[in-house]
Structure formats: C-alpha cells, structure tokens
Short mmCIF file of C-alpha atoms in Angstrom, two decimals:
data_model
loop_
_atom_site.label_atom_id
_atom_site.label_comp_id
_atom_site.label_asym_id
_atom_site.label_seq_id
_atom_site.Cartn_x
_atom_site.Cartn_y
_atom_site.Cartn_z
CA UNK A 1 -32.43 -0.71 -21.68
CA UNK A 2 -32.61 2.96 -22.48
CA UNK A 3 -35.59 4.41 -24.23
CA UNK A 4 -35.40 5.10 -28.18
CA UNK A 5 -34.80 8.86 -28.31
CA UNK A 6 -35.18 9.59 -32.54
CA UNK A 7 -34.05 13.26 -32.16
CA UNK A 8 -31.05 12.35 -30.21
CA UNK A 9 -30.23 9.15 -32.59
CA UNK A 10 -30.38 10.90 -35.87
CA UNK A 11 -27.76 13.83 -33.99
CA UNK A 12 -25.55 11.27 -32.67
CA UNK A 13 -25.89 9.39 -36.35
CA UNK A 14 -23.88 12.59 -37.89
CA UNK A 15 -21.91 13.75 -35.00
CA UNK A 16 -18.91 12.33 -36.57
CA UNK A 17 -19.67 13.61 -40.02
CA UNK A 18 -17.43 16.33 -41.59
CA UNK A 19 -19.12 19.84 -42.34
CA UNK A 20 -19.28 21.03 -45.33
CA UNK A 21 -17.32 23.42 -47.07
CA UNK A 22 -18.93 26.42 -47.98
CA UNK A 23 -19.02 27.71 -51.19
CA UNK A 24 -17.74 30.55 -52.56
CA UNK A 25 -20.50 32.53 -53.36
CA UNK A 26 -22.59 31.33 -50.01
CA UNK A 27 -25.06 29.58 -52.22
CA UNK A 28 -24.49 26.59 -49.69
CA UNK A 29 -24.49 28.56 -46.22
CA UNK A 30 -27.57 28.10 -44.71
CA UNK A 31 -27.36 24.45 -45.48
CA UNK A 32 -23.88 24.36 -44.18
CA UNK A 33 -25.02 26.19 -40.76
CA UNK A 34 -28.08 23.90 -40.11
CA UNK A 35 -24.95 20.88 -40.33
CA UNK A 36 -23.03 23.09 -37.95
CA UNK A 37 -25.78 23.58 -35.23
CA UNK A 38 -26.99 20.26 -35.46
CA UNK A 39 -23.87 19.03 -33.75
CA UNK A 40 -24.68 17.87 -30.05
CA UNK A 41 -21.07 19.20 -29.04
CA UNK A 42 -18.19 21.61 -30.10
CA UNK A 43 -14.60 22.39 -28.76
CA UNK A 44 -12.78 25.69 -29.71
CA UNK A 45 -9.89 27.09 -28.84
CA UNK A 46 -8.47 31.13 -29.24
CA UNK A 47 -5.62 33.03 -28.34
CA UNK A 48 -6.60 35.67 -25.99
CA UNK A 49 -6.69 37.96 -28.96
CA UNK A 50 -9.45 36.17 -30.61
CA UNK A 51 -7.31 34.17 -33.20
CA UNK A 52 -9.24 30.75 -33.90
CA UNK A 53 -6.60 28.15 -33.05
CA UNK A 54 -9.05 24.80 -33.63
CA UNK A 55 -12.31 23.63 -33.70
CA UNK A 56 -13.66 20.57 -34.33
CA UNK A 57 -16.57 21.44 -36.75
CA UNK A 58 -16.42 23.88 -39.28
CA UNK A 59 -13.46 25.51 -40.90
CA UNK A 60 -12.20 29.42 -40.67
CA UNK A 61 -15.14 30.89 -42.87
CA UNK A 62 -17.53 29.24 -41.01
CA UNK A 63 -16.50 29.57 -37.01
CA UNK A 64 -15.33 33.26 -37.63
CA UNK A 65 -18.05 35.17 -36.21
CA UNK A 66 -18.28 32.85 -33.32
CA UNK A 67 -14.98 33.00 -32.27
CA UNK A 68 -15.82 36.93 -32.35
CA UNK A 69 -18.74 36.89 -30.18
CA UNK A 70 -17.39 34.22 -27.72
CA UNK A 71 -13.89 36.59 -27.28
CA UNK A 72 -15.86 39.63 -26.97
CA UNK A 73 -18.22 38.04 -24.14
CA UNK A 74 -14.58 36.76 -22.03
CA UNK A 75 -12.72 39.80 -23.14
CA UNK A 76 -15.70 41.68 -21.33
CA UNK A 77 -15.81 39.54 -18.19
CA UNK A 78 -11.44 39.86 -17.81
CA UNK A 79 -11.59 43.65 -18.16
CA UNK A 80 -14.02 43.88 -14.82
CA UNK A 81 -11.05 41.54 -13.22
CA UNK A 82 -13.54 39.05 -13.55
CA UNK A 83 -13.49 35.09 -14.85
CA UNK A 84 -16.20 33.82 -17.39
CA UNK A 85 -16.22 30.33 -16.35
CA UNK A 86 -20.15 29.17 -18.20
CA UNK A 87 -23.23 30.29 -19.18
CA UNK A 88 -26.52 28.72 -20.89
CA UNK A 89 -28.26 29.65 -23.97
CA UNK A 90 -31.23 27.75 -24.44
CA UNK A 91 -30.16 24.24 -24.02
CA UNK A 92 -27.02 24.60 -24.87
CA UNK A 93 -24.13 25.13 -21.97
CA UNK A 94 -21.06 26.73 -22.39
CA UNK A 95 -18.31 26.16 -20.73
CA UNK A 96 -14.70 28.30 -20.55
CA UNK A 97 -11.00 27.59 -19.58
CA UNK A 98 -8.61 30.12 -19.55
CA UNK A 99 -4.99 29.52 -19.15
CA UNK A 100 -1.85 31.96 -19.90
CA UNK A 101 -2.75 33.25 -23.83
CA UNK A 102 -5.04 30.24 -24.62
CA UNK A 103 -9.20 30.01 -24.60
CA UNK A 104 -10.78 26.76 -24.44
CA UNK A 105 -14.72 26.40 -24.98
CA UNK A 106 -16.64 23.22 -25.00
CA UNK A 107 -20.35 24.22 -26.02
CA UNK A 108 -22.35 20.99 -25.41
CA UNK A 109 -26.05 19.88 -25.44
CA UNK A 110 -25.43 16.55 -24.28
CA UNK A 111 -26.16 16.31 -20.23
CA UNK A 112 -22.37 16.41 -18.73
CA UNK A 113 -21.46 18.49 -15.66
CA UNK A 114 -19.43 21.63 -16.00
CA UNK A 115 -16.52 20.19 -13.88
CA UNK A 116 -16.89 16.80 -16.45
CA UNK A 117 -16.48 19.67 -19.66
CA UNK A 118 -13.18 21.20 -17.36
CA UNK A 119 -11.64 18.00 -17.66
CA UNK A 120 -12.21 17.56 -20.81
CA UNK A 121 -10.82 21.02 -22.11
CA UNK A 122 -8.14 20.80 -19.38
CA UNK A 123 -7.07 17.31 -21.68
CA UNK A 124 -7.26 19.42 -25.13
CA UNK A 125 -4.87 21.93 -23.65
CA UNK A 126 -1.97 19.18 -22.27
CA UNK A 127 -2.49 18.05 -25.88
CA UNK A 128 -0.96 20.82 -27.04
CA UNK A 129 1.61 21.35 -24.34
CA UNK A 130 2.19 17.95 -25.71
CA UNK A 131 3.74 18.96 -29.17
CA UNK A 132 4.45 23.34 -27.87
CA UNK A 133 6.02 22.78 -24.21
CA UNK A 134 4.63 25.28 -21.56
CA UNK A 135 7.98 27.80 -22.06
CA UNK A 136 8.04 27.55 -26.30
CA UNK A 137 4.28 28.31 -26.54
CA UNK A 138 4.92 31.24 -23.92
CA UNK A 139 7.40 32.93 -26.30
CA UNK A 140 5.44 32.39 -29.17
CA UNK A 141 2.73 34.50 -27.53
CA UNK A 142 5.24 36.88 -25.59
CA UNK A 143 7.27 38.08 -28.98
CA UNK A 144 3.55 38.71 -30.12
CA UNK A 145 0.07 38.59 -28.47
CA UNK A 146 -1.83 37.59 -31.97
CA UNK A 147 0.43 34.76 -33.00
CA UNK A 148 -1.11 32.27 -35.23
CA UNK A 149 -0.41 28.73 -32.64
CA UNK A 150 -1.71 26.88 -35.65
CA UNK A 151 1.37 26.99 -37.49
CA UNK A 152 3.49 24.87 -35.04
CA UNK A 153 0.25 22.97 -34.40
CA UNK A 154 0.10 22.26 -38.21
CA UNK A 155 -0.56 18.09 -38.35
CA UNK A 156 -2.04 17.98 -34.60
CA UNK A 157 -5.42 18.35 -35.62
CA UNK A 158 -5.99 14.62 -35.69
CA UNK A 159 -5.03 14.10 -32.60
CA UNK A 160 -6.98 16.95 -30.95
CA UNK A 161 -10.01 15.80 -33.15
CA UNK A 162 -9.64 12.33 -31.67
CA UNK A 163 -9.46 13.11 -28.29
CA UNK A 164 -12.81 15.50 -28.37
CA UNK A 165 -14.52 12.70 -30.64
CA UNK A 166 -13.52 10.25 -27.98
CA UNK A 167 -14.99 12.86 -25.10
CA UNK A 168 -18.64 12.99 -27.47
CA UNK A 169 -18.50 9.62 -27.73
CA UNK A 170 -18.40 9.13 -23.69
CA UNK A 171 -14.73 8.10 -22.49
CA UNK A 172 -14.93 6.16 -19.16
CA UNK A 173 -11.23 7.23 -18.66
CA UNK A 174 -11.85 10.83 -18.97
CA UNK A 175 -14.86 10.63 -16.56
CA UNK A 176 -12.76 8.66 -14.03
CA UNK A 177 -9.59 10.43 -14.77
CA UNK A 178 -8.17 6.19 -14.61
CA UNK A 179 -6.46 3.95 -16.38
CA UNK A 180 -7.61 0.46 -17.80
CA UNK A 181 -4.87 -2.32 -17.61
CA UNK A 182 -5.47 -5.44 -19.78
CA UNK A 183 -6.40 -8.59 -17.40
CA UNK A 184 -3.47 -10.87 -16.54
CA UNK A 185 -2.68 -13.64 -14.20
CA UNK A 186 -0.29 -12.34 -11.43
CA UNK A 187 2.52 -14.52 -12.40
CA UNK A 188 2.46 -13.91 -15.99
CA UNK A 189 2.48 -9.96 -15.57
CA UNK A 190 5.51 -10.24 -12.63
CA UNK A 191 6.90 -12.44 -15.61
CA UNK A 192 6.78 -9.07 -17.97
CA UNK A 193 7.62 -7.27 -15.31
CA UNK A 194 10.79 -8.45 -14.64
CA UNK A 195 11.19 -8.57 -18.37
CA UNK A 196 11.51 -5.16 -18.47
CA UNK A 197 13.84 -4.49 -16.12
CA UNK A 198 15.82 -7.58 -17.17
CA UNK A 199 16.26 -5.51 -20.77
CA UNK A 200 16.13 -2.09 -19.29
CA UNK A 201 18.46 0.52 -21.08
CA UNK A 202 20.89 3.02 -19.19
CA UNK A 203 18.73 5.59 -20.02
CA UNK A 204 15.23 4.39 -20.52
CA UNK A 205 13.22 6.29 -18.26
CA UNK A 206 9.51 5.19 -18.51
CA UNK A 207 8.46 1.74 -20.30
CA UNK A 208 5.74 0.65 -21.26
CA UNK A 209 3.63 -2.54 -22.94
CA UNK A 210 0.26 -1.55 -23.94
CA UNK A 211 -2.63 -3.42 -25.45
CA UNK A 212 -5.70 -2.78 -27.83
CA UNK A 213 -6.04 0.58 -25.59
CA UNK A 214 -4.77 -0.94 -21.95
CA UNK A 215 -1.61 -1.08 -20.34
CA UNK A 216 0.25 -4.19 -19.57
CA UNK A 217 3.21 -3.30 -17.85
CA UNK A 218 4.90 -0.68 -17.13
CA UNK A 219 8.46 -0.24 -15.27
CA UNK A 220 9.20 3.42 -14.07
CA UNK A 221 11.84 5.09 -11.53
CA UNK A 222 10.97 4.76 -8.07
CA UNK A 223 10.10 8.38 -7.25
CA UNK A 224 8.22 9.00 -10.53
CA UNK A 225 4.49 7.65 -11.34
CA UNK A 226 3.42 8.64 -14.68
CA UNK A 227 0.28 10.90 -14.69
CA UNK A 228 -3.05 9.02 -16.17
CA UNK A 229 -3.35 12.34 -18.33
CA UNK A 230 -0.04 11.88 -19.85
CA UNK A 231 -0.90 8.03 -20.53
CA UNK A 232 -4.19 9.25 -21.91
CA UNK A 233 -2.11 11.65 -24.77
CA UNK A 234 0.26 8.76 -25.34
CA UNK A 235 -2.87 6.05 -25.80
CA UNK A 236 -4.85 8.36 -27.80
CA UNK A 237 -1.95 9.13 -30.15
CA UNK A 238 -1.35 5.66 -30.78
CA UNK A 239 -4.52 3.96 -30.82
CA UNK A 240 -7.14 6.62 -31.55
CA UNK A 241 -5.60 9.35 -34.00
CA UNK A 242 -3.91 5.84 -35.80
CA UNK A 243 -1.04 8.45 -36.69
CA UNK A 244 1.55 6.66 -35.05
CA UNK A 245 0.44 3.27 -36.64
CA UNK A 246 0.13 4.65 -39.96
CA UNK A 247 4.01 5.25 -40.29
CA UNK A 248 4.54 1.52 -40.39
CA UNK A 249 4.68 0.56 -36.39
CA UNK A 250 7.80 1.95 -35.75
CA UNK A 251 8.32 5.87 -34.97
CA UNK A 252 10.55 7.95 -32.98
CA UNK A 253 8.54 11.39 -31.65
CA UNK A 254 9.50 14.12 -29.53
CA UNK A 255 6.93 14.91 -26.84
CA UNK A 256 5.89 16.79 -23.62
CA UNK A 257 4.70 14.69 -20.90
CA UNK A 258 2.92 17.69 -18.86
CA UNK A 259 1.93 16.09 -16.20
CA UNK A 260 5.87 14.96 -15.59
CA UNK A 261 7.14 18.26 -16.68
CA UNK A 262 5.22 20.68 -18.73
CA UNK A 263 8.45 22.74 -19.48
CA UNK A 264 10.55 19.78 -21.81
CA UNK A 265 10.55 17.30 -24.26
CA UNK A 266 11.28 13.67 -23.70
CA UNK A 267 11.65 11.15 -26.44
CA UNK A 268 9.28 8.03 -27.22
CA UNK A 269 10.40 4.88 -29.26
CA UNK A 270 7.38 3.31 -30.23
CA UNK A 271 7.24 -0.40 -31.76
CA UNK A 272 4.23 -1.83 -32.76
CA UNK A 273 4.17 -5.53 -32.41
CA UNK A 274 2.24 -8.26 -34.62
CA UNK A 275 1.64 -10.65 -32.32
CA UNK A 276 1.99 -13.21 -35.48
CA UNK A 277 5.49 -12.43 -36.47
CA UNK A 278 6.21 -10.44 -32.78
CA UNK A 279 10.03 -10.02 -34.11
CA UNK A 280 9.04 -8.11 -37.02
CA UNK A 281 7.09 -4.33 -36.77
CA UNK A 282 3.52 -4.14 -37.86
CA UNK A 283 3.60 -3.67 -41.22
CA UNK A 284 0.90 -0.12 -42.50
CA UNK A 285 -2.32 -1.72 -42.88
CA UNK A 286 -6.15 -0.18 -42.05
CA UNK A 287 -7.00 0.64 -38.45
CA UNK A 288 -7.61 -2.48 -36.73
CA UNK A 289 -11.04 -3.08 -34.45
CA UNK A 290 -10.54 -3.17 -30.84
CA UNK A 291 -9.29 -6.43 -29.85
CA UNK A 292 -7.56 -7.08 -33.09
CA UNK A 293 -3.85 -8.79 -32.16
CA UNK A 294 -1.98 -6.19 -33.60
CA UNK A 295 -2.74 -3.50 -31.45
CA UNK A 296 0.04 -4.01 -29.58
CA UNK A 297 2.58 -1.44 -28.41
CA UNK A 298 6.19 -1.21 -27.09
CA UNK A 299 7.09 2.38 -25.96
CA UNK A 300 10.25 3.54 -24.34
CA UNK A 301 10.27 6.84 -22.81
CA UNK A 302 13.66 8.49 -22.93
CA UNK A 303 15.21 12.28 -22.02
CA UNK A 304 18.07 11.70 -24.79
CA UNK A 305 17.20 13.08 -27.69
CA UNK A 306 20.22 10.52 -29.39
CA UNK A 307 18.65 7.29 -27.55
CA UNK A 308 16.91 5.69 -30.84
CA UNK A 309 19.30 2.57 -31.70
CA UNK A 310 19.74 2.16 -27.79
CA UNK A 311 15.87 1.49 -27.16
CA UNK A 312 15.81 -0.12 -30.45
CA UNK A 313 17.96 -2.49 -29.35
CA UNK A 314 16.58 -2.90 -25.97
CA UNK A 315 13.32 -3.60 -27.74
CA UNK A 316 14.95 -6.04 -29.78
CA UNK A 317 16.08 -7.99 -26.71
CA UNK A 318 12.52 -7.42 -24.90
CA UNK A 319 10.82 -8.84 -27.58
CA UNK A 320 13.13 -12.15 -27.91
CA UNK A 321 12.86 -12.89 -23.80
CA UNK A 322 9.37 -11.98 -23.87
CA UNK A 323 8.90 -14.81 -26.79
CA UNK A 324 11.27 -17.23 -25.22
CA UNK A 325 9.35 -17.21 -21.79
CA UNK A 326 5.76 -17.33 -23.23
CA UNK A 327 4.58 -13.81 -22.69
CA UNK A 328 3.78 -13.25 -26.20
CA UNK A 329 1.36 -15.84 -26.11
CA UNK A 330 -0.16 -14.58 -23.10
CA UNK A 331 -0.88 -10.84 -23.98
CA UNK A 332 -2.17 -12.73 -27.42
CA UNK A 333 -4.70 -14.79 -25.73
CA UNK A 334 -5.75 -11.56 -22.84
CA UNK A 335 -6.44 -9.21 -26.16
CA UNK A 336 -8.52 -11.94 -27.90
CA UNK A 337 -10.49 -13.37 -25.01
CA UNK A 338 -11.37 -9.21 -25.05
CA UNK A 339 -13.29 -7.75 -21.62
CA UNK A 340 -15.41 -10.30 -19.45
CA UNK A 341 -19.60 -10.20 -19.40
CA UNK A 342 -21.27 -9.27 -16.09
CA UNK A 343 -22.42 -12.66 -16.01
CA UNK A 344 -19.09 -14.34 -16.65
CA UNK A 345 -17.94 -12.06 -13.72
CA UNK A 346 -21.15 -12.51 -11.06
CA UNK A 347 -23.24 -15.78 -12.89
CA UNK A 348 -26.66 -14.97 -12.71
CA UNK A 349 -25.65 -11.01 -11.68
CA UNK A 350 -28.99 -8.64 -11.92
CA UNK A 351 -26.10 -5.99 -13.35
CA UNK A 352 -26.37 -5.13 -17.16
CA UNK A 353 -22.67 -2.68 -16.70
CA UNK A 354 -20.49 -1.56 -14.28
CA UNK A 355 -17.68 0.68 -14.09
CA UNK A 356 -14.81 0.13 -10.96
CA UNK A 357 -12.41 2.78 -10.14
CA UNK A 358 -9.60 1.74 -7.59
CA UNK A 359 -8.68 5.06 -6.10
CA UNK A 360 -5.14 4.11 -4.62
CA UNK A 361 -4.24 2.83 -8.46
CA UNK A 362 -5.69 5.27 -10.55
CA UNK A 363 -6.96 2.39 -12.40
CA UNK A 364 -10.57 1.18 -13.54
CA UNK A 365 -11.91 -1.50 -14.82
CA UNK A 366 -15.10 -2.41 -16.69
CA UNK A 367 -16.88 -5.54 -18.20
CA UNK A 368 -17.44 -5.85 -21.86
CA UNK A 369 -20.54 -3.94 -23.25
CA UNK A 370 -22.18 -7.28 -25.03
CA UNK A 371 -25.05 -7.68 -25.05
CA UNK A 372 -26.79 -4.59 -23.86
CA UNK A 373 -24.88 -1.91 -25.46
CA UNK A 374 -23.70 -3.22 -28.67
CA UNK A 375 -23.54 0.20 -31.04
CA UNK A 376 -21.89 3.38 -30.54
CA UNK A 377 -25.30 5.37 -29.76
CA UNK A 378 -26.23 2.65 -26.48
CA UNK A 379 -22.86 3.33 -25.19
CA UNK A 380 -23.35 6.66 -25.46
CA UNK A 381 -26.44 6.86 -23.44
CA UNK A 382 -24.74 4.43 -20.71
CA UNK A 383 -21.90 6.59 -20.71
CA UNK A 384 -24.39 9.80 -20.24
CA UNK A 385 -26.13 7.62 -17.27
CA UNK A 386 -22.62 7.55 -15.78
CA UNK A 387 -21.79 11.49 -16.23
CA UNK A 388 -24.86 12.01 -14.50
CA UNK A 389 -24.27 9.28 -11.75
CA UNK A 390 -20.59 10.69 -11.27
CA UNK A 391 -21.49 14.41 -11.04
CA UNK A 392 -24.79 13.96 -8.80
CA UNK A 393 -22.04 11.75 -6.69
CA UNK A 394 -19.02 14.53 -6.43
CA UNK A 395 -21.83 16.78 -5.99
CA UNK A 396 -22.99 15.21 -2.95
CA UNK A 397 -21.35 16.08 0.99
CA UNK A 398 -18.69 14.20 1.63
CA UNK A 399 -20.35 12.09 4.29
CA UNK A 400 -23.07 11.00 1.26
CA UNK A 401 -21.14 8.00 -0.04
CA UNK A 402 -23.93 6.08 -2.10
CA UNK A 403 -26.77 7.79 -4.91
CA UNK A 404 -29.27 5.87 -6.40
CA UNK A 405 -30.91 6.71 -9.92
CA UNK A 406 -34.09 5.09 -11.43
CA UNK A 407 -36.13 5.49 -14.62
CA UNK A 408 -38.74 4.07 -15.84
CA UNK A 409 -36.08 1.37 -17.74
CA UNK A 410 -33.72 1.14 -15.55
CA UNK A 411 -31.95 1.56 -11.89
CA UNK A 412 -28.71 2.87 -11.37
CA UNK A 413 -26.40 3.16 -8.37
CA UNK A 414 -22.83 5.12 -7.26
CA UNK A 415 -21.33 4.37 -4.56
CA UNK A 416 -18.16 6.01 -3.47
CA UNK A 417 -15.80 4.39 -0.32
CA UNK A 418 -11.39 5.64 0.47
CA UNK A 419 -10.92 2.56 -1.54
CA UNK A 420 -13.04 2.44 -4.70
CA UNK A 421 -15.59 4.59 -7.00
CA UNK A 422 -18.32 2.02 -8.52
CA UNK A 423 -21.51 2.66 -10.39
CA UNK A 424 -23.76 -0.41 -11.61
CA UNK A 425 -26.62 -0.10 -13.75
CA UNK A 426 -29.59 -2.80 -13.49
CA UNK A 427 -32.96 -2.77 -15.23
CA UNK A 428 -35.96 -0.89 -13.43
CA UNK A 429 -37.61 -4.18 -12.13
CA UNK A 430 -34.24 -4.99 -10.09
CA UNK A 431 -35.38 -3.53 -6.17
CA UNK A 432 -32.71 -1.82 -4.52
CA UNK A 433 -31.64 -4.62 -2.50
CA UNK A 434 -30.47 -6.57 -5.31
CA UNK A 435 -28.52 -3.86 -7.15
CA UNK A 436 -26.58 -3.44 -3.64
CA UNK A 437 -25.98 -7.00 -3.51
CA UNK A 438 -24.97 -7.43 -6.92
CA UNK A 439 -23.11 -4.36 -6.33
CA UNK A 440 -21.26 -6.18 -3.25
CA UNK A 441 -20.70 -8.88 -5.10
CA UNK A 442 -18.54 -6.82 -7.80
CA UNK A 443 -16.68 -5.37 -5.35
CA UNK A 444 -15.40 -8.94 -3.39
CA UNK A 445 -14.84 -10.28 -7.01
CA UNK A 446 -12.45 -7.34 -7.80
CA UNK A 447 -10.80 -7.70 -4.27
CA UNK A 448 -9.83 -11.42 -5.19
CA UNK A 449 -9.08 -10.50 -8.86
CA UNK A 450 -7.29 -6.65 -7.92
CA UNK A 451 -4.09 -8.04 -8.69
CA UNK A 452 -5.17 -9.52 -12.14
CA UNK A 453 -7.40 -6.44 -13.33
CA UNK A 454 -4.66 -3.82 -11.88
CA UNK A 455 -0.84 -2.75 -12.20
CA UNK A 456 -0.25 -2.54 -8.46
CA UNK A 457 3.17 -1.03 -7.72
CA UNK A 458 4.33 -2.23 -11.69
CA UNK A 459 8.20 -2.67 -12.11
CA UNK A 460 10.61 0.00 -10.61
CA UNK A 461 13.64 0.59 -10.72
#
C-alpha cells in the first residue's frame, strides 16, 4: 500500500541495532558516529546540571558532547526566564520537556507532531517516577543539584529502552493515549468479573487479568480508575522489557503508579499463567510471539508492603474458580483466535486498517494487521499515516470533526465525534464515499460489539 522508500527501509532495518563501542584509541569513531546519526530517533534525558541520565543510543563517551551542547542551549533559554520547548536542525526536530531537576529530549526524523514527542517523553519520565517516587527523586536532587539518578536507576534501562523502542516502532496506545482489551463475549467477561471479586483479598486494591498485551478484566475501588499511563508502565514491564517474565512468572515488585499517586509505592504480585498447566507459574523460557498462550498475566495491586502470601493465595483461589467455570478456556481460545481482519469485521469492507478509540472508555481497538502490513517496517509507515492523521485532526478547530488524506497509494480518513476517535485507511482507487461508508459501517459494528471489544464499567468494589 505504501510506496518502497530504500533510504527509510535500510534506517528502520538498524534502528534497533546496538551502537558500537568505541575504542580506546578512537580508531573506530567516525565509524561509530555515522551508526549514531543514522538513527531515525533518539531519547535523552539530563539533570538540570547537564549529567547524562539515559539515552537510548550510544554510551557515556559517545553522547557526552551532546548532552553539553543540548544543556547549554536550555540552560540559555531558562536564564532569560524563558522555556525551550523545540527547535529544527535540518530535518531533524527537537523536542524538550522540562520537569523539576529532569531534561527530556526526543530528537526525531521520523514525521510525528511535537505534542505526539510530549507524550512520549511525558511516558519516559512516569517511568522513572515509576521505580524513584516524585518526593525520593526530589531529595536526591535537593541534598545535591549534580546527583548521578543513574545509580538508583541502575537495571531500569530495559525498561526505558523498551518503551522508546516501542514509541520508534509506532505504538497505537501511545498515540491514542487508550487501552486495548482482549475480545470477549459479555457473559464470559461478567463471568471473570465476578471472579475477581468472588476471590478478592482484604487488601487487594487494583486487579487485574491481562493478555498477550490486552487487558481482560480488571476489578478496582469504586472511586478509583486506573490511569491508561500507569497500565501502559505495568504492560510494558511485563510484556515488552520481558524482565518480569524472565524471573520465572512469578515476582513481587515495588512500584509507583503516578498517575494514582506520584508520591508512594504500592506493591504488585504478578503470576504468569500457562494456559496448559494454568495451576502452575510459567516456567523461564524465551520471549514468546504475540499471541503465544503463555502470555498471560495475573497482577494484584496492593498498598501493603507485607501482602505477598495474601495475594498469593488469592491467586491461588482465582485461578482454581476461573478453571472450574471455564474461563481458562476462554481467554485460551480469545489469545489464539488473535485480532479479527477488516474483512472478517465488514465482509467485502474497502478498509485495509482501522484504528477505534472509544473516548468515554479510554479504550481502542484495532483489527489485525494481516495481510497488508505484515513486517515491522509496513506497520511503521501505517502507524506514521496515523501520527499524521491524528495531529492534522487535534490540529484542526474544534467544529472540524472529519480530515481526509490521499496519496497517490492510498486514502485515508479521521474522523473525530463526543463518542469515538476513528481513522481508516483504504487504497487510493476507493472514492470518498466508500471510505465514509465503510467507515460507518465500523462504527455500527463496534456499537453492537462495544461490550465485547471494551471493559465498560469492569468489576468494582
């Protein structure tokens, strides 16, 4: 559907590749910096007295000087009681978030918006609130402006690395700032549902089924909703970083939630489940594909710091009543039959992709990208059609609810309601009637499915 673009191919080919290290006597370096510009996108982060805290290409003897010039330019912008919030240098954008002692730049040559870039760097930074707390990293800074943040960040690195890998590979839950749930007959999730709360510890505060990536079920307290940032750390932890996994399915972690509370830690039990043997943890074993039955997660969000062997036992007795009534079988079957086709959805549908964002639910949902966009680099460039559709959207006046796009391979539309975010991608023979009634016909298919695609409400308590 999308033009071959060899320049941009061969980049995205390597994107993922590691630098390399340079040697001591700089024989190596101007190799090594031709691998370190060639990268379509970089994330650093400073203290606010130029200390490199991470980046995700290039180690200390490399990004030195850069971290230099880049705290030079925002130390110069902050001492006229001004805010450096993005520039351009050739085709490359910069973009800057500042908060308390922390600087976060994403420098990016692939087309995203500089609001789409915020996001992303605000999502780095709860990352690390994640493991520091708001008040801890404070101190750290406090006792003494030029405090090296990545000793208590030490072992981290994966997961920040993840989460900006997952950002250059084009994250339709970053751009939507949503949730995906795994699809479920209404009966069988109220089933799990009730499940939960059935089992529910005295002090359980958030829990949570989650699979290949996509929530289940979820039971919370009434006045509390947890924030789709917060789910995003926990899912990216789990399923992208594979740290959690790699400790042999069962783990009990300290975290922040910052969206819930930025200034303490709550405690997660987390049980992986193979759906095979569900009464036994997932035994270590390589990082599965999506889909794969074992990607299957239990976690139960407590504030005491002594609850282990009671959510261990509460998952014990989840995981027998969710076997005895069937459930097991269920999720099993949802993760294998994986994410419908556009046909399966709309037969005979003009639409190649689409991507559905329920508004009220902070939820989204997507088809499967067979056939069309099979390898990493075609998602990409759908996921790049999207930025752009999203950011010429929220661009827009508010009374503007619907933009169209067209190339000379394909058409493209977003359309924006109080209900629902959707953009729908067609190829460029499809006339603009079609794609809107293709595009209608997505939206009444969600409307009779909502309560299968979406948590609405979930189980509280």
């Amino acid at each position: 559907m999308f033009p071959p673009d060899a320049e941009f191919e061969a980049a995205f080919n390597t994107e993922f590749e590691d630098v390399e290290e340079m040697q001591a006597d700089g024989s190596n370096e101007e190799a090594v910096m031709l691998q370190w510009r060639a990268k379509l996108k970089h994330f650093l982060i400073l203290s606010s007295a130029g200390k490199p805290i991470y980046s995700r290409h290039g180690d200390d003897q490399l990004i030195t000087n850069y971290i230099g010039v880049v705290q030079t330019i925002i130390s110069f912008y902050q001492s006229t009681n001004d805010t450096l919030r993005g520039f351009t240098a050739g085709d490359v954008r910069f973009v800057v978030v500042s908060k308390g002692p922390l600087n976060l730049v994403a420098i990016s040559r692939l087309p995203e918006s500089d609001s789409q870039l915020r996001g992303q760097l605000d999502a780095l930074y709860m990352q690390i609130l994640s493991t520091l707390t708001l008040p801890s990293m404070e101190r750290m800074f406090a006792a003494r402006a030029n405090y090296d943040l990545r000793r208590p960040l030490q072992g981290t690195e994966t997961l920040l690395s993840a989460l900006a890998d997952g950002f250059t590979r084009g994250s339709p839950s970053t751009l939507l700032s949503a949730l995906e749930c795994l699809k479920l007959r209404k009966a069988h999730r109220q089933t799990i549902n009730s499940t939960l709360l059935k089992t529910r510890s005295e002090n359980l505060l958030y829990g949570l089924i989650v699979a290949s990536g996509k929530l289940v079920s979820v039971v919370r307290p009434k006045k509390h909703s947890l924030h789709p940032g917060d789910l995003h750390l926990i899912f990216n932890m789990l399923f992208e970083a594979g740290s959690v996994k790699a400790g042999g399915g069962e783990n009990w972690i300290p975290l922040c939630l910052p969206g819930f509370n930025n200034t303490g830690y709550l405690y997660m039990y987390v049980s992986f489940l193979d759906l095979e043997h569900p009464g036994e943890p997932v035994q270590e074993r390589p990082k599965s594909r999506e889909g794969d039955p074992d990607e299957v997660a239990i976690l139960l969000i407590s504030a005491n710091k002594e609850g282990f062997f009671e959510l261990r036992t509460m998952r014990d007795e989840l995981v027998e009543q969710l076997q005895r009534n069937g459930s097991i079988d269920r999720i099993r079957s949802a993760v294998r039959q994986g994410r419908p086709r556009c046909t399966d959805i709309v037969p005979g549908t003009v639409l190649r992709h689409f991507l559905y964002k329920s508004r009220g639910n902070v939820q989204f949902f997507m088809p499967g990208f067979e056939p069309g966009f099979v390898g990493g680099l075609e998602r990409r460039r759908l996921m790049t059609l999207y930025a752009h559709l999203h950011s010429s959207l929220h661009a827009k006046p508010a009374s503007l609810k619907i933009h169209h796009e067209a190339s000379t391979t394909y058409i493209a539309l977003a359309w924006t309601t109080p209900l629902f975010e959707l953009y729908a991608v067609a190829p460029a023979s499809t006339s603009r009637q079609a794609l809107a009634l293709a595009a209608n016909k997505v939206v009444q298919w969600v409307r009779r499915e909502e309560e299968r695609v979406f948590i609405i409400g979930g189980a509280v308590f």
